[in-house]
């Protein structure tokens, strides 16, 4: 690894402006996002994917490899990514720093506590939870909050299903008022979403103040600002709001900041980090979590709208194994050649390409090759993309780094610099909540209709009564299928999206329709990754990936 001061120099960041966290990571001041861009017409490249297998399709690895390849072509490029959550790191998915010769460093630090951003978000969130219960207990300054209406839970950055539903306040009159509540994982916290959408400290405080908590006994809505909590919460986030600078294996600058889940929250890194990279780089490569139907749709309809961003091209990651999985091949045998399953599953790729074009954007397909892929299978995907008149490239960034994505980088540059497509969101904010949900469900997922459970119907009325109809939509849905049923693979048709309830994230600026069995606190798998993680006497960490 190179000293982080050398990496900062590539971006034109003054050494004295860095807040160093050791030799290899640093915080960057907020002021850099507002600077006049160093390069004329900087380009923003979005990396997304088809509906993934449980192991993922390598979006982060491809994003890093593409950024390295663009630098090899002489384009001054920075990659901008999310921070990993400890839940998946110790659970089923492992870390989120790429892999092979396309990863960001220092891998162990980034995957563990990094610069403390997640801890700060957790503390700010739980401060508000503590203030809510304290106000209920208070006799002098009580807002008379009805405990039955409180929607604000506590958070912890670990998969722990036992905390989904808990009772607090037991132990007598000095221990609070007993009530039912629960825990979410930190990555699903509205504070995380707010941090990643805030433009500056002032905007952060306003958004924190807009967090909806519940109602008083006389049905008056209560917000975070009513408890005078947003100032103290912002103090806890004073360092977390600044983006983190690290590097890739090839010395490409990497800004890693924020980590909202994509099947619950918006699934993208912070507005501040993206704007900082656009101010300092010729090309900015960023990713949106899970498939295009989740993270990318939210990136485009929520983040780009809030931040005034316009992507110049989209790289869509696809793998032969995932397409065979969508064609009905079992996970334990998807490494085996099977053109028939590939032909059945490739409709999933087709739908995601169609979805990109719904936003007036130009797609490039990145076929992330694995050693088990046969040439016949890879050629089939290439020919299919050619039949759709969509450029595609075979990449191998895991074993070759940036050198394994040169053709992809050339295709991305061509699209970004020559295509005249003009980005447009999928829906207008002033449309009704139902119409906005229907637009996503029918146009992006391919659903026949949307069904609302009784709780969701009452939530729609509550949203209208609160005057929050104009908020964006952030769908909570399984990443394993275009539908809300993880068993419906490929390109399902004639299905209905069922909305169980709609959560309000007024501070973040969106509503969260909950579909299927999505939960905001994941559980650990039968054999969690933590079983293979250890440290030796010299301090070397093993098993973390």
XYZ file of C-alpha atoms in Angstrom:
545
model
C 0.000 0.000 0.000
C 1.057 3.558 -0.698
C 0.799 6.284 1.950
C -2.687 7.779 1.784
C -1.101 11.208 1.307
C 0.191 9.990 -2.080
C -3.293 8.831 -3.064
C -4.755 12.186 -1.969
C -2.215 13.963 -4.162
C -3.665 12.192 -7.222
C -6.999 13.866 -6.479
C -5.480 17.253 -5.715
C -6.299 17.046 -2.007
C -3.895 19.053 0.139
C -1.940 17.000 2.670
C -2.835 19.391 5.479
C -6.542 18.969 4.714
C -6.510 15.242 5.410
C -7.649 13.866 8.757
C -5.367 10.842 9.008
C -6.445 7.524 10.516
C -3.010 5.908 10.435
C -0.938 5.616 7.238
C -3.509 4.236 4.842
C -6.884 5.870 5.437
C -8.089 9.409 5.963
C -11.166 11.627 6.173
C -11.656 14.274 3.466
C -13.155 17.693 4.357
C -16.677 18.473 3.121
C -15.400 21.579 1.320
C -13.967 19.561 -1.574
C -17.419 18.560 -2.833
C -18.201 22.215 -3.541
C -15.040 23.005 -5.475
C -15.111 23.840 -9.166
C -14.568 20.499 -10.990
C -10.934 19.853 -11.887
C -11.997 18.336 -15.207
C -14.466 19.601 -17.787
C -17.679 17.552 -17.888
C -16.758 14.841 -15.344
C -18.448 11.496 -16.015
C -20.506 9.420 -13.578
C -20.605 5.669 -14.254
C -23.107 3.473 -12.404
C -22.381 -0.240 -11.894
C -25.371 -2.479 -11.208
C -26.254 -6.133 -11.817
C -28.851 -8.712 -12.745
C -30.793 -10.414 -9.945
C -27.981 -12.063 -7.966
C -27.342 -15.500 -6.544
C -26.987 -15.615 -2.728
C -23.210 -15.165 -3.164
C -23.574 -12.025 -5.301
C -22.319 -11.399 -8.828
C -19.223 -9.322 -8.061
C -20.487 -5.745 -8.499
C -17.953 -4.316 -6.066
C -15.099 -6.285 -7.642
C -16.187 -5.132 -11.109
C -16.542 -1.509 -9.952
C -12.996 -1.537 -8.614
C -11.629 -3.347 -11.677
C -13.403 -0.925 -14.031
C -11.994 2.091 -12.179
C -8.503 0.596 -12.390
C -8.989 -0.073 -16.109
C -10.140 3.500 -16.750
C -6.991 4.772 -15.060
C -4.949 2.476 -17.290
C -6.619 4.201 -20.257
C -5.466 7.562 -18.924
C -8.815 8.676 -17.480
C -8.295 10.091 -14.002
C -10.733 7.892 -12.108
C -11.952 7.433 -8.541
C -14.162 4.580 -7.352
C -16.874 5.438 -4.800
C -18.343 2.609 -2.708
C -20.356 1.807 0.415
C -18.856 0.689 3.716
C -19.432 -2.958 4.715
C -21.815 -3.873 7.533
C -20.513 -6.254 10.191
C -23.694 -8.343 9.942
C -22.907 -9.761 6.481
C -19.134 -9.776 7.200
C -19.651 -12.288 10.007
C -22.766 -13.819 8.436
C -23.183 -15.333 4.986
C -21.867 -12.819 2.445
C -18.471 -11.934 3.885
C -16.779 -8.592 3.360
C -17.477 -5.949 0.728
C -14.084 -4.771 -0.438
C -13.897 -6.578 -3.774
C -11.638 -9.548 -4.338
C -8.521 -10.886 -5.999
C -6.637 -8.138 -7.834
C -9.625 -5.808 -7.711
C -10.080 -4.849 -4.095
C -9.748 -1.830 -1.835
C -7.214 -1.627 0.968
C -6.704 -1.911 3.903
C -9.254 -4.723 3.561
C -9.310 -5.758 7.240
C -9.842 -2.217 8.508
C -12.588 -1.418 5.990
C -14.475 -4.639 6.747
C -14.224 -4.157 10.513
C -14.507 -0.826 12.349
C -12.862 1.358 9.647
C -13.027 5.017 10.792
C -15.940 4.478 13.178
C -18.758 5.738 10.931
C -21.117 2.843 11.688
C -20.517 3.221 15.426
C -21.332 6.945 15.234
C -24.532 6.263 13.272
C -25.509 3.598 15.788
C -24.937 5.978 18.712
C -26.873 8.838 17.078
C -29.796 6.535 16.319
C -29.853 5.077 19.839
C -29.541 8.520 21.426
C -32.886 9.385 19.889
C -34.339 6.077 21.134
C -33.137 6.859 24.659
C -34.546 10.403 24.503
C -37.937 9.066 23.404
C -38.167 6.679 26.368
C -36.854 9.376 28.687
C -39.582 11.755 27.534
C -42.259 9.132 28.139
C -40.887 8.699 31.685
C -40.592 12.468 32.282
C -43.147 14.345 34.360
C -41.880 17.919 33.771
C -41.123 18.011 30.014
C -43.316 15.226 28.685
C -44.721 15.556 25.163
C -47.282 12.923 26.190
C -46.069 10.510 23.490
C -48.322 7.481 23.113
C -45.899 4.495 23.432
C -48.180 2.379 21.228
C -47.498 4.633 18.227
C -43.706 4.819 18.420
C -42.082 3.563 15.209
C -38.450 4.269 16.215
C -36.519 1.162 17.276
C -32.920 0.714 18.355
C -30.109 -0.517 16.087
C -27.020 -2.702 16.266
C -24.542 -3.562 13.509
C -24.831 -7.332 13.715
C -27.199 -9.975 12.394
C -29.214 -11.039 15.459
C -32.737 -12.353 14.904
C -33.348 -12.582 18.678
C -33.516 -8.786 18.865
C -36.226 -8.295 16.244
C -38.916 -7.967 18.899
C -38.129 -7.039 22.509
C -39.825 -5.491 25.544
C -38.080 -2.562 27.231
C -38.753 -0.741 30.489
C -39.069 -3.788 32.745
C -37.805 -3.575 36.315
C -40.092 -1.142 38.080
C -40.953 2.551 38.025
C -37.325 3.742 37.858
C -36.560 1.651 34.750
C -38.983 3.294 32.336
C -42.388 2.481 30.890
C -42.717 -1.109 29.618
C -43.468 -1.290 25.894
C -42.826 -3.484 22.877
C -40.088 -2.430 20.461
C -37.141 -4.101 18.734
C -33.815 -3.723 16.964
C -32.919 -3.108 13.317
C -29.462 -3.583 11.851
C -27.501 -0.304 11.649
C -27.375 -0.395 7.847
C -31.198 -0.218 7.861
C -31.293 2.816 10.167
C -32.919 5.976 8.856
C -29.919 7.833 10.279
C -27.724 5.852 7.852
C -30.024 6.811 4.974
C -30.004 10.443 6.085
C -26.213 10.602 6.384
C -25.887 9.242 2.843
C -28.392 11.715 1.376
C -27.364 14.856 3.301
C -25.526 17.531 1.315
C -23.862 19.213 4.318
C -24.141 19.589 8.098
C -27.072 22.012 7.859
C -28.986 19.603 5.632
C -28.058 16.746 7.970
C -29.571 18.530 10.989
C -32.744 19.394 9.110
C -33.208 15.819 7.924
C -32.572 14.429 11.409
C -35.153 16.848 12.776
C -37.715 15.557 10.253
C -37.566 11.970 11.551
C -41.120 10.865 12.361
C -41.420 9.195 15.779
C -45.129 8.634 16.465
C -48.086 10.472 17.998
C -49.107 12.044 21.269
C -52.214 10.826 23.072
C -54.215 13.577 21.357
C -53.009 12.367 17.892
C -50.464 15.137 17.311
C -47.499 13.866 15.224
C -44.115 13.914 16.963
C -40.828 14.481 15.147
C -37.208 14.305 16.278
C -37.017 18.122 16.348
C -39.784 18.167 18.987
C -37.347 16.446 21.354
C -34.528 18.867 20.403
C -32.489 15.789 19.546
C -31.198 16.580 16.066
C -28.416 18.915 17.220
C -26.869 16.355 19.573
C -27.294 13.613 16.972
C -25.456 15.756 14.412
C -22.621 16.272 16.904
C -22.204 12.498 17.132
C -22.039 12.426 13.312
C -19.583 15.313 12.887
C -16.785 13.040 11.676
C -18.945 10.295 10.162
C -20.347 12.768 7.614
C -16.898 13.200 6.044
C -16.003 10.679 3.296
C -13.174 8.180 3.775
C -10.247 8.001 1.357
C -8.460 4.682 0.749
C -6.933 2.978 -2.318
C -7.253 -0.020 -4.606
C -4.520 -2.598 -5.167
C -3.387 -0.592 -8.206
C -3.341 2.713 -6.357
C -6.644 4.045 -7.709
C -8.235 6.494 -5.247
C -11.319 5.095 -3.514
C -13.879 7.035 -1.473
C -15.833 4.677 0.795
C -18.656 6.233 2.754
C -21.955 5.064 4.249
C -23.614 1.696 3.912
C -27.420 1.582 3.590
C -28.819 -1.841 2.626
C -30.361 -1.983 -0.855
C -33.237 -4.362 -0.109
C -34.418 -2.017 2.676
C -32.863 1.440 2.215
C -31.395 3.160 -0.878
C -28.310 0.924 -1.268
C -25.822 3.556 -2.406
C -22.866 5.436 -0.942
C -23.195 9.037 0.226
C -24.115 12.047 -1.884
C -21.130 13.849 -0.367
C -18.628 11.155 -1.446
C -20.036 11.030 -4.985
C -20.008 14.812 -5.341
C -16.469 14.954 -3.941
C -15.269 12.453 -6.525
C -17.030 14.325 -9.348
C -15.273 17.518 -8.253
C -11.841 15.882 -8.179
C -11.916 13.186 -10.895
C -12.462 12.880 -14.611
C -14.429 9.640 -14.142
C -16.357 8.496 -11.074
C -17.333 4.822 -10.849
C -19.956 3.945 -8.269
C -22.199 0.958 -7.567
C -25.771 0.441 -6.423
C -26.535 -2.573 -4.264
C -28.051 -5.874 -5.435
C -29.843 -5.953 -8.811
C -30.836 -2.983 -10.947
C -34.435 -3.385 -9.735
C -33.342 -2.456 -6.196
C -30.204 -0.361 -5.685
C -30.005 1.183 -9.151
C -33.684 2.170 -9.274
C -33.253 3.842 -5.879
C -29.965 5.439 -6.953
C -31.736 6.993 -9.930
C -35.122 7.858 -8.408
C -33.907 8.943 -4.958
C -30.215 9.831 -4.834
C -29.846 11.391 -8.300
C -33.015 13.426 -7.798
C -31.874 14.733 -4.387
C -28.275 15.444 -5.426
C -28.900 16.604 -8.997
C -26.736 13.820 -10.426
C -26.868 12.560 -14.022
C -25.226 9.207 -14.819
C -23.455 9.023 -18.177
C -23.440 5.227 -18.564
C -24.459 2.040 -16.768
C -22.380 -1.141 -16.550
C -24.645 -4.122 -15.872
C -22.827 -7.065 -14.281
C -23.988 -10.541 -15.301
C -22.580 -14.002 -14.622
C -23.187 -17.281 -16.405
C -23.817 -19.006 -13.077
C -26.550 -16.553 -12.075
C -28.281 -16.845 -15.441
C -28.257 -20.642 -15.121
C -29.656 -20.250 -11.599
C -32.482 -18.146 -13.025
C -32.999 -20.872 -15.590
C -33.796 -23.359 -12.827
C -30.386 -24.922 -12.155
C -29.795 -25.723 -8.470
C -27.172 -23.710 -6.597
C -25.060 -26.764 -5.799
C -24.634 -27.582 -9.509
C -24.601 -24.169 -11.248
C -20.898 -24.601 -11.987
C -21.767 -27.437 -14.373
C -22.193 -26.494 -18.073
C -25.852 -26.186 -19.067
C -26.827 -24.199 -22.152
C -30.483 -25.096 -21.694
C -30.650 -23.494 -18.223
C -28.687 -20.509 -19.519
C -31.182 -19.996 -22.352
C -34.105 -20.122 -19.900
C -32.513 -17.736 -17.406
C -31.222 -15.100 -19.787
C -34.610 -13.360 -19.772
C -33.557 -11.927 -16.406
C -30.710 -10.106 -18.147
C -33.102 -8.902 -20.837
C -35.459 -7.361 -18.269
C -32.661 -5.478 -16.498
C -31.445 -4.085 -19.835
C -34.992 -2.901 -20.559
C -35.118 -1.288 -17.104
C -31.933 0.703 -17.748
C -33.428 2.059 -20.954
C -36.571 3.148 -19.057
C -34.365 5.855 -17.520
C -32.978 6.916 -20.932
C -29.557 5.516 -20.071
C -27.129 3.507 -22.195
C -26.225 0.030 -20.856
C -23.018 -1.945 -21.265
C -23.066 -5.584 -20.121
C -20.056 -6.774 -18.112
C -19.863 -10.578 -18.203
C -17.944 -11.372 -15.020
C -16.228 -14.596 -16.002
C -15.580 -17.465 -13.583
C -13.135 -20.312 -14.179
C -16.037 -22.788 -14.404
C -17.675 -20.940 -17.328
C -17.297 -22.659 -20.692
C -16.506 -20.672 -23.837
C -19.758 -21.871 -25.358
C -21.743 -20.425 -22.444
C -19.909 -17.095 -22.523
C -20.349 -16.833 -26.300
C -24.087 -17.456 -25.864
C -24.401 -14.429 -23.571
C -22.289 -12.286 -25.921
C -24.429 -13.268 -28.915
C -27.611 -12.577 -26.946
C -26.425 -9.062 -26.071
C -25.474 -8.505 -29.718
C -28.998 -9.509 -30.756
C -30.318 -6.751 -28.460
C -27.805 -4.276 -29.908
C -26.245 -3.835 -26.469
C -22.427 -3.735 -26.171
C -20.956 -6.445 -23.941
C -17.525 -7.465 -22.749
C -16.035 -10.482 -20.998
C -14.084 -9.366 -17.941
C -11.709 -11.035 -15.518
C -10.824 -8.404 -12.955
C -10.499 -10.887 -10.081
C -7.338 -12.489 -11.484
C -6.098 -9.634 -13.721
C -7.148 -6.430 -11.992
C -7.622 -3.433 -14.277
C -6.037 -5.301 -17.179
C -9.021 -7.653 -17.154
C -11.518 -4.862 -17.918
C -9.800 -2.756 -20.597
C -12.401 -3.578 -23.265
C -15.224 -2.858 -20.813
C -13.615 0.475 -19.939
C -13.365 1.383 -23.628
C -17.057 0.584 -24.134
C -18.009 2.644 -21.079
C -15.929 5.608 -22.288
C -17.560 5.399 -25.711
C -21.050 5.397 -24.202
C -20.261 8.125 -21.687
C -18.677 10.460 -24.242
C -20.813 9.851 -27.329
C -24.306 8.740 -26.276
C -26.892 11.486 -26.255
C -29.322 9.761 -23.864
C -30.821 12.092 -21.273
C -31.509 10.651 -17.831
C -35.038 10.945 -16.470
C -36.551 9.531 -13.254
C -39.235 6.862 -13.453
C -41.976 8.883 -11.729
C -42.824 12.399 -10.590
C -42.748 13.141 -6.857
C -46.086 14.949 -6.989
C -47.834 11.801 -8.181
C -49.875 9.797 -5.632
C -48.110 7.273 -3.403
C -50.036 4.412 -4.992
C -49.141 5.522 -8.519
C -45.469 5.805 -7.615
C -45.457 2.311 -6.121
C -47.352 0.994 -9.141
C -44.810 2.563 -11.516
C -41.962 0.699 -9.850
C -43.849 -2.579 -9.472
C -45.237 -2.703 -12.999
C -42.447 -1.064 -15.024
C -39.335 -2.271 -13.146
C -40.462 -5.592 -11.657
C -42.967 -6.524 -14.368
C -45.820 -7.089 -11.888
C -49.420 -7.445 -13.000
C -50.725 -5.412 -10.052
C -50.057 -4.287 -6.464
C -52.107 -5.551 -3.520
C -52.223 -3.621 -0.240
C -52.750 -5.398 3.078
C -54.987 -3.673 5.694
C -51.961 -2.251 7.564
C -50.577 -0.781 4.309
C -53.959 0.822 3.547
C -54.069 2.474 6.958
C -50.443 3.605 6.450
C -51.459 5.262 3.166
C -54.085 7.260 5.014
C -51.604 8.195 7.752
C -49.087 9.359 5.129
C -51.756 11.514 3.500
C -52.840 12.993 6.839
C -49.227 13.891 7.635
C -48.833 15.611 4.261
C -46.029 13.273 3.172
C -47.509 12.124 -0.155
C -44.729 13.913 -2.056
C -41.905 11.727 -0.734
C -39.976 9.328 -2.956
C -40.501 5.556 -2.792
C -37.857 3.156 -1.422
C -39.185 -0.371 -1.935
C -38.158 -3.078 0.551
C -38.069 -6.285 -1.490
C -36.093 -9.492 -1.864
C -33.002 -9.175 -4.030
C -33.300 -12.767 -5.262
C -36.201 -12.162 -7.639
C -37.756 -9.401 -9.721
C -40.912 -10.215 -7.742
C -41.439 -10.153 -3.966
C -41.182 -13.959 -3.888
C -37.560 -15.212 -3.833
C -38.678 -18.482 -5.427
C -39.799 -16.780 -8.663
C -36.569 -16.700 -10.654
C -35.766 -15.607 -14.192
C -38.309 -13.109 -15.549
C -41.555 -13.923 -13.747
C -44.869 -12.845 -15.233
C -48.465 -12.460 -14.037
C -47.467 -11.947 -10.396
C -48.813 -9.524 -7.802
C -46.635 -7.434 -5.488
C -48.052 -7.467 -1.951
C -47.348 -4.452 0.258
C -47.668 -5.427 3.946
C -47.052 -1.986 5.427
C -45.438 1.336 4.547
C -42.814 2.803 6.870
C -42.206 6.535 6.989
C -38.650 7.857 6.633
C -39.481 11.558 6.475
C -35.946 12.579 7.412
C -34.432 10.582 4.582
C -37.169 11.844 2.302
C -38.801 8.585 1.284
C -41.475 6.032 2.134
C -40.627 2.334 2.535
C -43.271 -0.111 1.274
C -42.480 -3.473 2.906
C -43.100 -6.446 0.612
C -42.723 -10.193 1.086
C -40.787 -11.420 4.113
C -38.235 -8.593 4.200
C -36.980 -7.873 7.734
C -34.847 -4.984 8.942
C -32.841 -7.241 11.270
C -31.298 -10.220 9.418
C -30.354 -13.465 11.127
C -27.121 -15.449 10.941
C -26.949 -18.535 8.688
C -26.484 -22.108 9.928
C -22.720 -21.815 9.361
C -21.789 -18.138 9.757
C -18.559 -16.787 8.267
C -17.409 -15.907 11.790
C -16.618 -19.602 12.418
C -13.626 -19.277 10.081
C -12.327 -15.875 11.253
C -9.398 -15.741 13.662
C -6.268 -13.788 14.593
C -2.766 -15.118 15.300
C -0.242 -14.012 17.933
C 1.317 -11.522 15.505
C -2.013 -9.821 14.899
C -2.599 -11.273 11.425
C -6.299 -11.787 10.665
C -7.287 -14.952 8.834
C -10.583 -16.037 7.285
C -11.867 -12.508 6.630
C -12.889 -12.019 3.003
